[in-house]
Every structure is written in structure tokens, then in C-alpha cells.
mmCIF file of C-alpha atoms in Angstrom:
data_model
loop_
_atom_site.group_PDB
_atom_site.id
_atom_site.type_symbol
_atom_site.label_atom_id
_atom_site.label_comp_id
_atom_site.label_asym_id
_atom_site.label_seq_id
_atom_site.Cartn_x
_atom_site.Cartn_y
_atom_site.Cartn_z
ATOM 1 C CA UNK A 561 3.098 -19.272 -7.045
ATOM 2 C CA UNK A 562 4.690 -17.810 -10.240
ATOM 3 C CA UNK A 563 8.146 -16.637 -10.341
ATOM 4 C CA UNK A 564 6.499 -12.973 -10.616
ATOM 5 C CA UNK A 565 3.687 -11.581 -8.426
ATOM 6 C CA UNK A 566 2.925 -8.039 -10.209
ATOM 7 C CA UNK A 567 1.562 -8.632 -14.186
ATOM 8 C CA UNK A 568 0.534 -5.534 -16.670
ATOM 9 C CA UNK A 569 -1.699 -5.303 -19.337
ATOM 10 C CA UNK A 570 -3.614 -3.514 -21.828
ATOM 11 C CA UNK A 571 -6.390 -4.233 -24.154
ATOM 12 C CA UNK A 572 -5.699 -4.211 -27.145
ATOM 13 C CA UNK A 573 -7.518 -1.208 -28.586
ATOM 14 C CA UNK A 574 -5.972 0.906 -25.683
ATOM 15 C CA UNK A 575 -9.738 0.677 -23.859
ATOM 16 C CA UNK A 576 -8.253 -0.289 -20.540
ATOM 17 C CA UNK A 577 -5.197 -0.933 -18.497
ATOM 18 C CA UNK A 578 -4.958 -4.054 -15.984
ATOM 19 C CA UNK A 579 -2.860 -4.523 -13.418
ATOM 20 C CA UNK A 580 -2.957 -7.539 -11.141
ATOM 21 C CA UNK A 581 -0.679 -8.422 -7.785
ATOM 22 C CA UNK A 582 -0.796 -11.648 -5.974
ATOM 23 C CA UNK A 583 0.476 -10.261 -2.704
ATOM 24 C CA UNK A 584 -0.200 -12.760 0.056
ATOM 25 C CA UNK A 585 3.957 -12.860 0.333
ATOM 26 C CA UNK A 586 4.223 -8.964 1.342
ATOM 27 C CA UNK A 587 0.942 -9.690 3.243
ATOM 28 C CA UNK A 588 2.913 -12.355 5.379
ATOM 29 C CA UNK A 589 6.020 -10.017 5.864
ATOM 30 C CA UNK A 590 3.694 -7.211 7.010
ATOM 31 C CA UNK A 591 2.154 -9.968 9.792
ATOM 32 C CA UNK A 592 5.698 -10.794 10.536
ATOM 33 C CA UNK A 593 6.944 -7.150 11.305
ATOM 34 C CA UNK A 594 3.575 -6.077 12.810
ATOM 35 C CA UNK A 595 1.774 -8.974 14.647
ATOM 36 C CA UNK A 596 -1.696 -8.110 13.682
ATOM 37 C CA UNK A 597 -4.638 -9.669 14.792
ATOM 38 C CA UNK A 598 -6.974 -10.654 11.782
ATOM 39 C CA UNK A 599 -9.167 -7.377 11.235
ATOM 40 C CA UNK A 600 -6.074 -5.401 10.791
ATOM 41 C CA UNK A 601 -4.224 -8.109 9.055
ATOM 42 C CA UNK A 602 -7.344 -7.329 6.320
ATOM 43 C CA UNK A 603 -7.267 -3.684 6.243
ATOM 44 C CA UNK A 604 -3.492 -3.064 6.234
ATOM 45 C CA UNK A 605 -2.892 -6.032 4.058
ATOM 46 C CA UNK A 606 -5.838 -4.372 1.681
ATOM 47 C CA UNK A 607 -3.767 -1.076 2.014
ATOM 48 C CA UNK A 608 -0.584 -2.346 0.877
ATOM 49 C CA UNK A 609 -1.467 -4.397 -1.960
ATOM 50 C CA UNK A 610 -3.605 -1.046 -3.345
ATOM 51 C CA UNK A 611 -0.629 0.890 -3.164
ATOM 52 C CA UNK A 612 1.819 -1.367 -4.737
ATOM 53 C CA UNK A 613 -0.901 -1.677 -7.599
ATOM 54 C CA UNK A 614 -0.814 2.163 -8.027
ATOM 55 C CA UNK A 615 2.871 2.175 -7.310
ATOM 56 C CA UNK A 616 3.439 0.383 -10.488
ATOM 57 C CA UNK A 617 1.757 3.745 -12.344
ATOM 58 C CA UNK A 618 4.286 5.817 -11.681
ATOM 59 C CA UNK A 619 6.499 6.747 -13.892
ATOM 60 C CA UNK A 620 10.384 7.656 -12.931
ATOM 61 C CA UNK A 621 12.986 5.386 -10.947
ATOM 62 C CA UNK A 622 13.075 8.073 -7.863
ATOM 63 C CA UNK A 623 9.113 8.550 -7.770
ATOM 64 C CA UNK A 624 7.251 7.138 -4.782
ATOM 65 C CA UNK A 625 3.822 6.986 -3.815
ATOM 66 C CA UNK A 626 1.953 6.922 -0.080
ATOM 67 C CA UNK A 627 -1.570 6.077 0.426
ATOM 68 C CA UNK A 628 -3.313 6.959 3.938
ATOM 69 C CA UNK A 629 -6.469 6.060 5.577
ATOM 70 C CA UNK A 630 -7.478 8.481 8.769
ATOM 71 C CA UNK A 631 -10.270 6.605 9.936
ATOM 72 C CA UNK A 632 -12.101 7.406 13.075
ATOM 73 C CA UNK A 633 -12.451 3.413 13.857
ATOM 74 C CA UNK A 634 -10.506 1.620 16.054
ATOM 75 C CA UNK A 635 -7.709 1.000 13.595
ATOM 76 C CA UNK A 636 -6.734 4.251 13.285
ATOM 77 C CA UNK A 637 -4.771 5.405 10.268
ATOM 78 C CA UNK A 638 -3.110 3.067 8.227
ATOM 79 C CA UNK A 639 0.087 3.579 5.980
ATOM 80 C CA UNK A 640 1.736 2.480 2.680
ATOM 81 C CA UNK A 641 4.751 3.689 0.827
ATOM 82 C CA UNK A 642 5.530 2.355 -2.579
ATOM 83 C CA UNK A 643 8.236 2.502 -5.626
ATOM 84 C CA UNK A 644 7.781 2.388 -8.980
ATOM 85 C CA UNK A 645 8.013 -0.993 -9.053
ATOM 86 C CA UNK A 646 5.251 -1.577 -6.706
ATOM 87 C CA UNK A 647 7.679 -2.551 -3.659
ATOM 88 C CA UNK A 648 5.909 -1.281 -0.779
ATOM 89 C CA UNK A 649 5.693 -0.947 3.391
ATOM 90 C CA UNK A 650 2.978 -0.096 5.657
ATOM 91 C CA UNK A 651 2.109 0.006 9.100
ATOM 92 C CA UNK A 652 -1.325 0.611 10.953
ATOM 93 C CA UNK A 653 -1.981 2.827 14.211
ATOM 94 C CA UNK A 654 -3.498 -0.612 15.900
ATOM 95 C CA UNK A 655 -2.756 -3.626 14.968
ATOM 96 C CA UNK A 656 -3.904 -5.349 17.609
ATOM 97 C CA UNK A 657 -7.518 -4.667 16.994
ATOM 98 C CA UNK A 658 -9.919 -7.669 15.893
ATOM 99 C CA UNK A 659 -13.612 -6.748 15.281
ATOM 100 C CA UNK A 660 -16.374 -9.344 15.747
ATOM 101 C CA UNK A 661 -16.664 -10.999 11.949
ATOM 102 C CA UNK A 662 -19.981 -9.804 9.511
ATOM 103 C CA UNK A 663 -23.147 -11.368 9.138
ATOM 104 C CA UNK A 664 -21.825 -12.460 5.868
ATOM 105 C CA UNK A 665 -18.734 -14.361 7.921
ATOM 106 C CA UNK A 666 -15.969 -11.645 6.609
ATOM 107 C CA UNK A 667 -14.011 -9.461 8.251
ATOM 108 C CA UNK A 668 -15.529 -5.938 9.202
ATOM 109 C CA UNK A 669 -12.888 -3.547 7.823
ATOM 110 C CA UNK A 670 -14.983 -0.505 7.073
ATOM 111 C CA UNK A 671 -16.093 -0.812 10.709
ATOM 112 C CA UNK A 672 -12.473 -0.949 11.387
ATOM 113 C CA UNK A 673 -11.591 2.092 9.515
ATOM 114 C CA UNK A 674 -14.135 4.079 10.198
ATOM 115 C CA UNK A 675 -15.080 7.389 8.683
ATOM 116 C CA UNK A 676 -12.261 9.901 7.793
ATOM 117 C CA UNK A 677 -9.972 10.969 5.091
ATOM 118 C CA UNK A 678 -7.973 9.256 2.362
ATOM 119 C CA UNK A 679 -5.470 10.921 0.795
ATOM 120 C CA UNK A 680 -2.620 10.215 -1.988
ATOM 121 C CA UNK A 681 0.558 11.666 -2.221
ATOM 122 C CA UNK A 682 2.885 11.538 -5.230
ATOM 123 C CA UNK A 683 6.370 12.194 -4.801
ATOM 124 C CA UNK A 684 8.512 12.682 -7.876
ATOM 125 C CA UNK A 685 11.957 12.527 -5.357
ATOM 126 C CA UNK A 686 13.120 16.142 -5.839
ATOM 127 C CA UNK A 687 10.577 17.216 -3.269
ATOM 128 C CA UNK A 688 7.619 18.012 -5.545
ATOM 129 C CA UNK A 689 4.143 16.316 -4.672
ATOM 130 C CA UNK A 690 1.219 15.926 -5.816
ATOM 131 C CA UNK A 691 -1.230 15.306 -3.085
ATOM 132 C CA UNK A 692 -4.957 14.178 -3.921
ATOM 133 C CA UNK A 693 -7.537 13.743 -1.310
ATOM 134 C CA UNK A 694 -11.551 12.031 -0.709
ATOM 135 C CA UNK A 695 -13.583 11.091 1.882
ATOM 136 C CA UNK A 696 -13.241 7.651 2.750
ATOM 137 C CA UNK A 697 -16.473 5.963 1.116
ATOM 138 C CA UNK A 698 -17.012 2.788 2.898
ATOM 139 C CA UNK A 699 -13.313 2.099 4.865
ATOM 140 C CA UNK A 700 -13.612 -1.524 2.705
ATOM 141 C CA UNK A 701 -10.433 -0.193 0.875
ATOM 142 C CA UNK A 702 -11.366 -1.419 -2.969
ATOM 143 C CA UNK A 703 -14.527 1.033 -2.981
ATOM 144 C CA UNK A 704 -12.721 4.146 -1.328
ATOM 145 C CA UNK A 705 -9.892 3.277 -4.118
ATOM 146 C CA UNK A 706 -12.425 3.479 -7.033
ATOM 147 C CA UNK A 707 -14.384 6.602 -5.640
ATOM 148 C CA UNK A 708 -10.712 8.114 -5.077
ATOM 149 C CA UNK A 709 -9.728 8.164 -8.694
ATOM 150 C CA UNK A 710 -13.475 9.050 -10.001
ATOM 151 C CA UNK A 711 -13.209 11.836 -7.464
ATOM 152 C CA UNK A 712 -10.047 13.419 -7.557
ATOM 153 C CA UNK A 713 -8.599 12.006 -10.774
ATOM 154 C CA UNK A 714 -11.602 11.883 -12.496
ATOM 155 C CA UNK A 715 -10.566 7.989 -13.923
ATOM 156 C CA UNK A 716 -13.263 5.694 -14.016
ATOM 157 C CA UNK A 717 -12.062 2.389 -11.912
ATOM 158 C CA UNK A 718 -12.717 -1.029 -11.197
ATOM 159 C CA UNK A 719 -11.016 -2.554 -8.413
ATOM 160 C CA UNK A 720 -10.988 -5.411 -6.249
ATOM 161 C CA UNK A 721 -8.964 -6.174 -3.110
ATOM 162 C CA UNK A 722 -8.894 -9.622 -1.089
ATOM 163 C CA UNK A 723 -6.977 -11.010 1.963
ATOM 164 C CA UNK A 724 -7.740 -14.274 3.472
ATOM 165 C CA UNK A 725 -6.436 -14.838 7.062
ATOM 166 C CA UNK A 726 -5.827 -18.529 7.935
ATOM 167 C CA UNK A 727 -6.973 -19.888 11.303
ATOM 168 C CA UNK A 728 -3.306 -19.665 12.202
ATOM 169 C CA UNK A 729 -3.465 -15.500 11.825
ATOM 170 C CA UNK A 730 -1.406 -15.840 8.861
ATOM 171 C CA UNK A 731 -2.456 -14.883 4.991
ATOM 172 C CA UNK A 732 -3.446 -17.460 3.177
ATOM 173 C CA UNK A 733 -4.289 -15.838 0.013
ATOM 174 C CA UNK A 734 -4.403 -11.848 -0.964
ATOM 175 C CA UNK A 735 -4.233 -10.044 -3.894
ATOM 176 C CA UNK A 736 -6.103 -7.212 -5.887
ATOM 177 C CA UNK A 737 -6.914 -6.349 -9.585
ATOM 178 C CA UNK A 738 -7.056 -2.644 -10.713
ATOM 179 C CA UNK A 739 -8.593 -1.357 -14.384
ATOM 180 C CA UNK A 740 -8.666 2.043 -15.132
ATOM 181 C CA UNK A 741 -10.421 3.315 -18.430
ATOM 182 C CA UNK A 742 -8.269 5.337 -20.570
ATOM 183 C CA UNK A 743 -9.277 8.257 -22.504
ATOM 184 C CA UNK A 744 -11.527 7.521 -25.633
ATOM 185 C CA UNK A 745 -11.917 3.943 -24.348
ATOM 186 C CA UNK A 746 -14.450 2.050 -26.946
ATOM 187 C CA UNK A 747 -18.155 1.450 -25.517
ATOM 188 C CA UNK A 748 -18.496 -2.015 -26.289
ATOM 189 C CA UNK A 749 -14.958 -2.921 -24.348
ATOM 190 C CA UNK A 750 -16.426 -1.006 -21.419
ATOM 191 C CA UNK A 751 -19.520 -2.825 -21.340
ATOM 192 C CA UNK A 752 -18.198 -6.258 -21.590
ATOM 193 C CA UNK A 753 -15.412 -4.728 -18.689
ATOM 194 C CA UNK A 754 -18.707 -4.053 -16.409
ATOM 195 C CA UNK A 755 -20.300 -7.145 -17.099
ATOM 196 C CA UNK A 756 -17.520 -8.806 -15.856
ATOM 197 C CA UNK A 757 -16.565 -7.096 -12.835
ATOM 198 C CA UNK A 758 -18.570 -9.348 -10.832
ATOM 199 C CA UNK A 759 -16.597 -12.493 -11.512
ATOM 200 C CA UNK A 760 -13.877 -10.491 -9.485
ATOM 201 C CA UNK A 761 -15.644 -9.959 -6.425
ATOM 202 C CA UNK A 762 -14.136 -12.223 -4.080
ATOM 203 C CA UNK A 763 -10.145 -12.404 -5.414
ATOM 204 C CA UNK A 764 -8.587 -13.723 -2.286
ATOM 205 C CA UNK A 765 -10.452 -16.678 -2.916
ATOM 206 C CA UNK A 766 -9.590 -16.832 -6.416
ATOM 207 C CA UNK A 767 -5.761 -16.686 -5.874
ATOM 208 C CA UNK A 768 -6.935 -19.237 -3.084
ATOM 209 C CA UNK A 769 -7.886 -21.952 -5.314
ATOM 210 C CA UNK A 770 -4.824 -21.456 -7.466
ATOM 211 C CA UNK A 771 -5.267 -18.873 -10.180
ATOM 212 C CA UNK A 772 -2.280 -17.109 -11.460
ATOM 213 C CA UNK A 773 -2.114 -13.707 -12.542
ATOM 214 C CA UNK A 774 -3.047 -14.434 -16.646
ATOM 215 C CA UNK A 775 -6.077 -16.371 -15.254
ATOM 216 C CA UNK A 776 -7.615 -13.825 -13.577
ATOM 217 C CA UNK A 777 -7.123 -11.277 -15.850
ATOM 218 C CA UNK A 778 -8.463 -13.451 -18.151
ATOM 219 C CA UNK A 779 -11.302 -13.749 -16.151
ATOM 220 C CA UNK A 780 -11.936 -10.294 -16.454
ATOM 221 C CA UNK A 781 -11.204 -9.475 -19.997
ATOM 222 C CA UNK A 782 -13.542 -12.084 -20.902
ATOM 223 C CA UNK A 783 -14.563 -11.633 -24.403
ATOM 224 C CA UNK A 784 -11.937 -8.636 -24.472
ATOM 225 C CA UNK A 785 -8.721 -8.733 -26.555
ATOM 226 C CA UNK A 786 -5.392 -8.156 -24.641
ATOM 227 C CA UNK A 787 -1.824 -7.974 -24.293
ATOM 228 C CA UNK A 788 0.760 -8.636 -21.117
ATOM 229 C CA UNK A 789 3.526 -5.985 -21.398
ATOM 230 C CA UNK A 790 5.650 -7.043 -18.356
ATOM 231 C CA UNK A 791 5.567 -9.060 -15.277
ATOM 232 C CA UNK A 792 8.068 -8.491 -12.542
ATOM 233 C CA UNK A 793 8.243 -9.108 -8.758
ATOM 234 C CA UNK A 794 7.441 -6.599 -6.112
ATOM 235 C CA UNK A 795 8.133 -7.266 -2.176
ATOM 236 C CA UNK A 796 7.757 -5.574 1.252
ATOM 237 C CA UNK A 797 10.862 -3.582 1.497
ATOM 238 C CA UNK A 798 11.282 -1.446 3.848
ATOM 239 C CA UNK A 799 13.772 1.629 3.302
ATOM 240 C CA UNK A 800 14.897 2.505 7.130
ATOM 241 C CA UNK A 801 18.501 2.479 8.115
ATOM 242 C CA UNK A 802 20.849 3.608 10.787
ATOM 243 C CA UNK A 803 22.207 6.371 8.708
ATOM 244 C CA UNK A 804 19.405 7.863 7.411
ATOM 245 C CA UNK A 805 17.834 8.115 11.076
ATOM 246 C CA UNK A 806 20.719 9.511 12.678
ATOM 247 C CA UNK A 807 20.961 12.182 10.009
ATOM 248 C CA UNK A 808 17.067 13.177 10.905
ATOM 249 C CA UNK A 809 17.853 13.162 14.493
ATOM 250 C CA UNK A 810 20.799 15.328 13.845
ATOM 251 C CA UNK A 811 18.763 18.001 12.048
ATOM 252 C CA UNK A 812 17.029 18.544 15.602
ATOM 253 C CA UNK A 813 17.991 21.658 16.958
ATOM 254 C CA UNK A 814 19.789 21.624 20.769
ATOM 255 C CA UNK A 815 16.281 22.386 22.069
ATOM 256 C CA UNK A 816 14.630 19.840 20.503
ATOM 257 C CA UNK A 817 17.950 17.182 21.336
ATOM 258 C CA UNK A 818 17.911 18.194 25.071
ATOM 259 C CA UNK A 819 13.465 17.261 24.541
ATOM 260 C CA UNK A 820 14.406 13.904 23.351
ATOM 261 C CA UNK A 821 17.009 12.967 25.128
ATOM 262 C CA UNK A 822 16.223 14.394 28.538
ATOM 263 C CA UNK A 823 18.682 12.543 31.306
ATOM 264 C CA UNK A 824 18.837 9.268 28.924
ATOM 265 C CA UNK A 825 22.368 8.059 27.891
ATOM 266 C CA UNK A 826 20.840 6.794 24.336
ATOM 267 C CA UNK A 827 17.614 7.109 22.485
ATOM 268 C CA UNK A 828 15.324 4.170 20.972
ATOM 269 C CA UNK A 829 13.937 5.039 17.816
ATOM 270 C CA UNK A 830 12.047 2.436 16.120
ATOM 271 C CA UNK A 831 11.262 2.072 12.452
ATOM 272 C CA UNK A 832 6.896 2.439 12.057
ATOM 273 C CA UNK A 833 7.502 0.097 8.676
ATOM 274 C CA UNK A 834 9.446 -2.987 10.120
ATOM 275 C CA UNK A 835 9.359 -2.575 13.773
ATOM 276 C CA UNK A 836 13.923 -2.672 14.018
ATOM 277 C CA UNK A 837 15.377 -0.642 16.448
ATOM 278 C CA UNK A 838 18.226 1.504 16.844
ATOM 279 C CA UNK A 839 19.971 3.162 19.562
ATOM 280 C CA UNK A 840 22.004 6.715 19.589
ATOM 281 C CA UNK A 841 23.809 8.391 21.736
ATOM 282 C CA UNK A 842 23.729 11.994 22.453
ATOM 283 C CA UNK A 843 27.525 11.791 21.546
ATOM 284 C CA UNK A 844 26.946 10.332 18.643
ATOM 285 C CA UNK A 845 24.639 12.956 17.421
ATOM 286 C CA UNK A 846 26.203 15.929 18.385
ATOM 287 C CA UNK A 847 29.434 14.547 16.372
ATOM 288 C CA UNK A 848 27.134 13.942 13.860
ATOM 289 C CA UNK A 849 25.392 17.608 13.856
ATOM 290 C CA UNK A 850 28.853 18.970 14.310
ATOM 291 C CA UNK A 851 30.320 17.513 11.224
ATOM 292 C CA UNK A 852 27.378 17.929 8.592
ATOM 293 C CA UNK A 853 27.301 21.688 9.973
ATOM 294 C CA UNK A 854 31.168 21.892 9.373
ATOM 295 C CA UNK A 855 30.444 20.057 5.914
ATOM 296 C CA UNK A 856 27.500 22.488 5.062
ATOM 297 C CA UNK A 857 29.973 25.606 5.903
ATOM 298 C CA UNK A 858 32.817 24.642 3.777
#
């Protein structure tokens, strides 16, 4: 695999933009931290590599983006957080889930998913969000994506999404392409775009046998004109960490402290993103509360 995972582009008479992740690495991690069984390996592994894709839109250092499916299937909802820079983390309500496969041998993900609600929030770090919202089309992930932006956006959007689970339960290939149409785009690029969409189709299998990046955008700029502008790596990172959790525990008022600590000595809280644990004392928070209050007073 190339040094780099995430590649931009453009054509070159500002028709289109491309962006293309080869994401079987975060994939993997997100296996790692959440032991899912196949089906949920597909959808949550569709999930995150959508949302590093539109993570890489954004536009400031601090902005973040989270993409959630609440599906009525047995998968429940399914979560993923990205940066700027398309780094991203995700969990889903069940991973342990594994549907029978299709007719067509693949992995039933809508049926996973279910009917529900996706939604989009945009988080430009001072606290301001933009949320956007659309029924969930099909739960396949790639269509709800494209009906998202048409919807809510109003961008027209091609995008494909692929993971391919080995017989081990690990990824063996995943990635996704996304192409949005800018404003003014010229007809002819847009028809050659459409006619090629459905060389794209089945892109797990197409990182699979070896394709970088280039290739498949290539593949579907054929006959189109374009430039790279950057390439750069994005991974699962997740952003938990002792401190941050104790503060949020600490903002609990006695009430809700004496709730969640009942008779216990210390507290397990566990991170929904990487599965780590941490443990806190009652002690330890009070002190904590105490001295932020104390802080906050002058």
C-alpha cells in the first residue's frame, strides 16, 4: 500500500472534486478495538471510511465532523467522528451481529441497518453546529450518503463504499471514492462522470487486486482531465483520555455522583471509540470538582 491512504483531486475545469481513501488499515483497527463479527465489520467499516472522506471537506484545524445511522435493524446505530484530516473513530450499538449473506453472496448491511435516520453534524470547535438530517435510503451506506447530500445539501454525488472481510474476520480490502459536482460543472464532464460510475461499483475489490489511489481515480475520470492537489495519511485515532473523562464526570452534580457511584469505591467508564478503560474514585472526583469550582471562582 502507498505511503498515503487519503488522495484529492479536481478536474481540471473545476467540474468535479474526487476524493479517494484506501481504508482497510482503520478498518482493521476498528476490528481490533471492537471485535465485530462480519456484517458489522461491513457497515461500521462502510461508516468510517464515509466519514473520513467527508472529514477531509472541512475546512479549519479545530472542525470535526460525526456521521450517525439510527437504524431500526439489529445493528443499531452506528458512529463516526472525524478531523479535518479525515482521521476518524467509530463504534456500532452491536457488533456482534452477523446476518445470513445475500443472494448475490455479499453481506446484508441495509438489512443490518434497518430503517431510521441519518444525520450529519458539523462542528466548527467553538460549539457551533451545523446539523443536517435524511431518512436512511437503503442502510447500504454509499446510497444513503449520495441521497444525504442531494437531500439536505442539495450536491449532486457519486459515491462508492467497499469492505471485504477475509475468512479470518479481518478486512482484507476497503475503501470508498466520493465526487461531488460543483457549481456550474460543464455537461459533457458530467456525462462522461455518469458513464463511468459503474466501473466503481465494487471498490473493495478493486483496492483488492492492487489498485492505488491514482488508478482508481483514473478509472473514474476516464476520458476526464484532472489534477491531484494533495495526498496525506489519515488513521483511526481515537481522542479519549483520562483527563478529559474525569473532567466530564466532575461536571456531575452531587446527585448525579451519588447515581453513579452508589456504594462502589471506583467507577468503570469505558471509552465507546476504543473500548480502554479507566477507573475513578469518588475521591478523586470530588478533589477534582472541588478544585475546578475553586479555579472557576477565582
Amino acid at each position: 500500500m502507498e505511503k498515503y491512504n487519503v488522495t484529492r483531486a479536481m478536474t481540471r475545469d473545476g467540474s468535479a472534486r474526487i476524493l479517494v481513501i484506501n481504508s482497510r488499515d482503520i478498518v482493521n483497527r476498528a476490528i481490533e478495538y471492537h471485535h465485530t463479527e462480519p456484517t458489522a465489520t461491513a457497515a461500521l467499516g462502510r461508516i468510517l471510511t464515509a466519514a473520513s472522506l467527508m472529514g477531509t471537506m472541512l475546512k479549519e484545524k479545530e472542525d470535526s465532523l460525526t456521521l450517525r445511522f439510527k437504524g431500526d435493524g439489529p445493528l443499531g446505530s452506528a458512529v463516526a467522528v472525524s478531523d479535518y484530516k479525515g482521521n476518524v473513530r467509530g463504534y456500532i450499538m452491536h457488533p456482534e451481529v452477523d446476518l445470513p449473506l445475500k443472494p448475490n453472496g455479499k453481506l446484508d448491511v441495509g438489512g443490518g441497518i434497518g430503517h431510521g435516520t441519518l444525520s450529519v453534524v458539523r462542528d466548527d470547535g467553538t460549539g457551533e453546529a451545523h446539523v443536517g438530517s435524511t431518512a436512511i435510503v437503503s442502510g447500504e451506506i454509499a446510497e444513503d450518503i449520495c441521497a444525504y447530500f442531494a437531500k439536505s445539501e442539495q450536491i449532486p454525488t457519486v459515491c462508492s463504499l467497499g469492505v471485504l472481510v477475509d475468512k479470518d474476520k479481518t478486512c482484507k480490502a476497503a475503501g470508498g471514492i466520493l465526487i461531488q459536482l460543483l457549481p456550474f460543472a460543464d455537461e459533457e464532464t458530467v456525462d462522461k462522470i455518469e458513464k463511468n460510475v459503474p466501473l466503481l461499483s465494487n471498490i473493495s475489490l478493486l483496492f483488492d487486486a492492487g489498485m492505488t489511489n491514482e488508478a482508481i481515480i483514473d478509472r473514474a475520470m476516464a476520458g476526464i482531465e484532472y489534477d491531484i492537489f494533495d495526498d496525506f495519511t489519515a488513521e483511526y485515532r481515537c481522542s479519549c483520555s483520562r483527563e478529559r473523562i474525569l473532567g466530564a464526570i466532575s461536571s456531575f452534580s452531587e446527585k448525579e455522583l451519588d447515581e453513579t457511584f452508589g456504594d462502589l469505591p471506583e467507577i468503570e467508564v469505558c471509552c465507546h471509540f476504543c473500548d480502554k478503560k479507566y477507573y475513578f474514585s469518588r475521591k478523586e472526583v470530588e478533589e477534582h470538582k472541588k478544585a475546578r469550582e475553586e479555579k472557576k471562582n477565582g
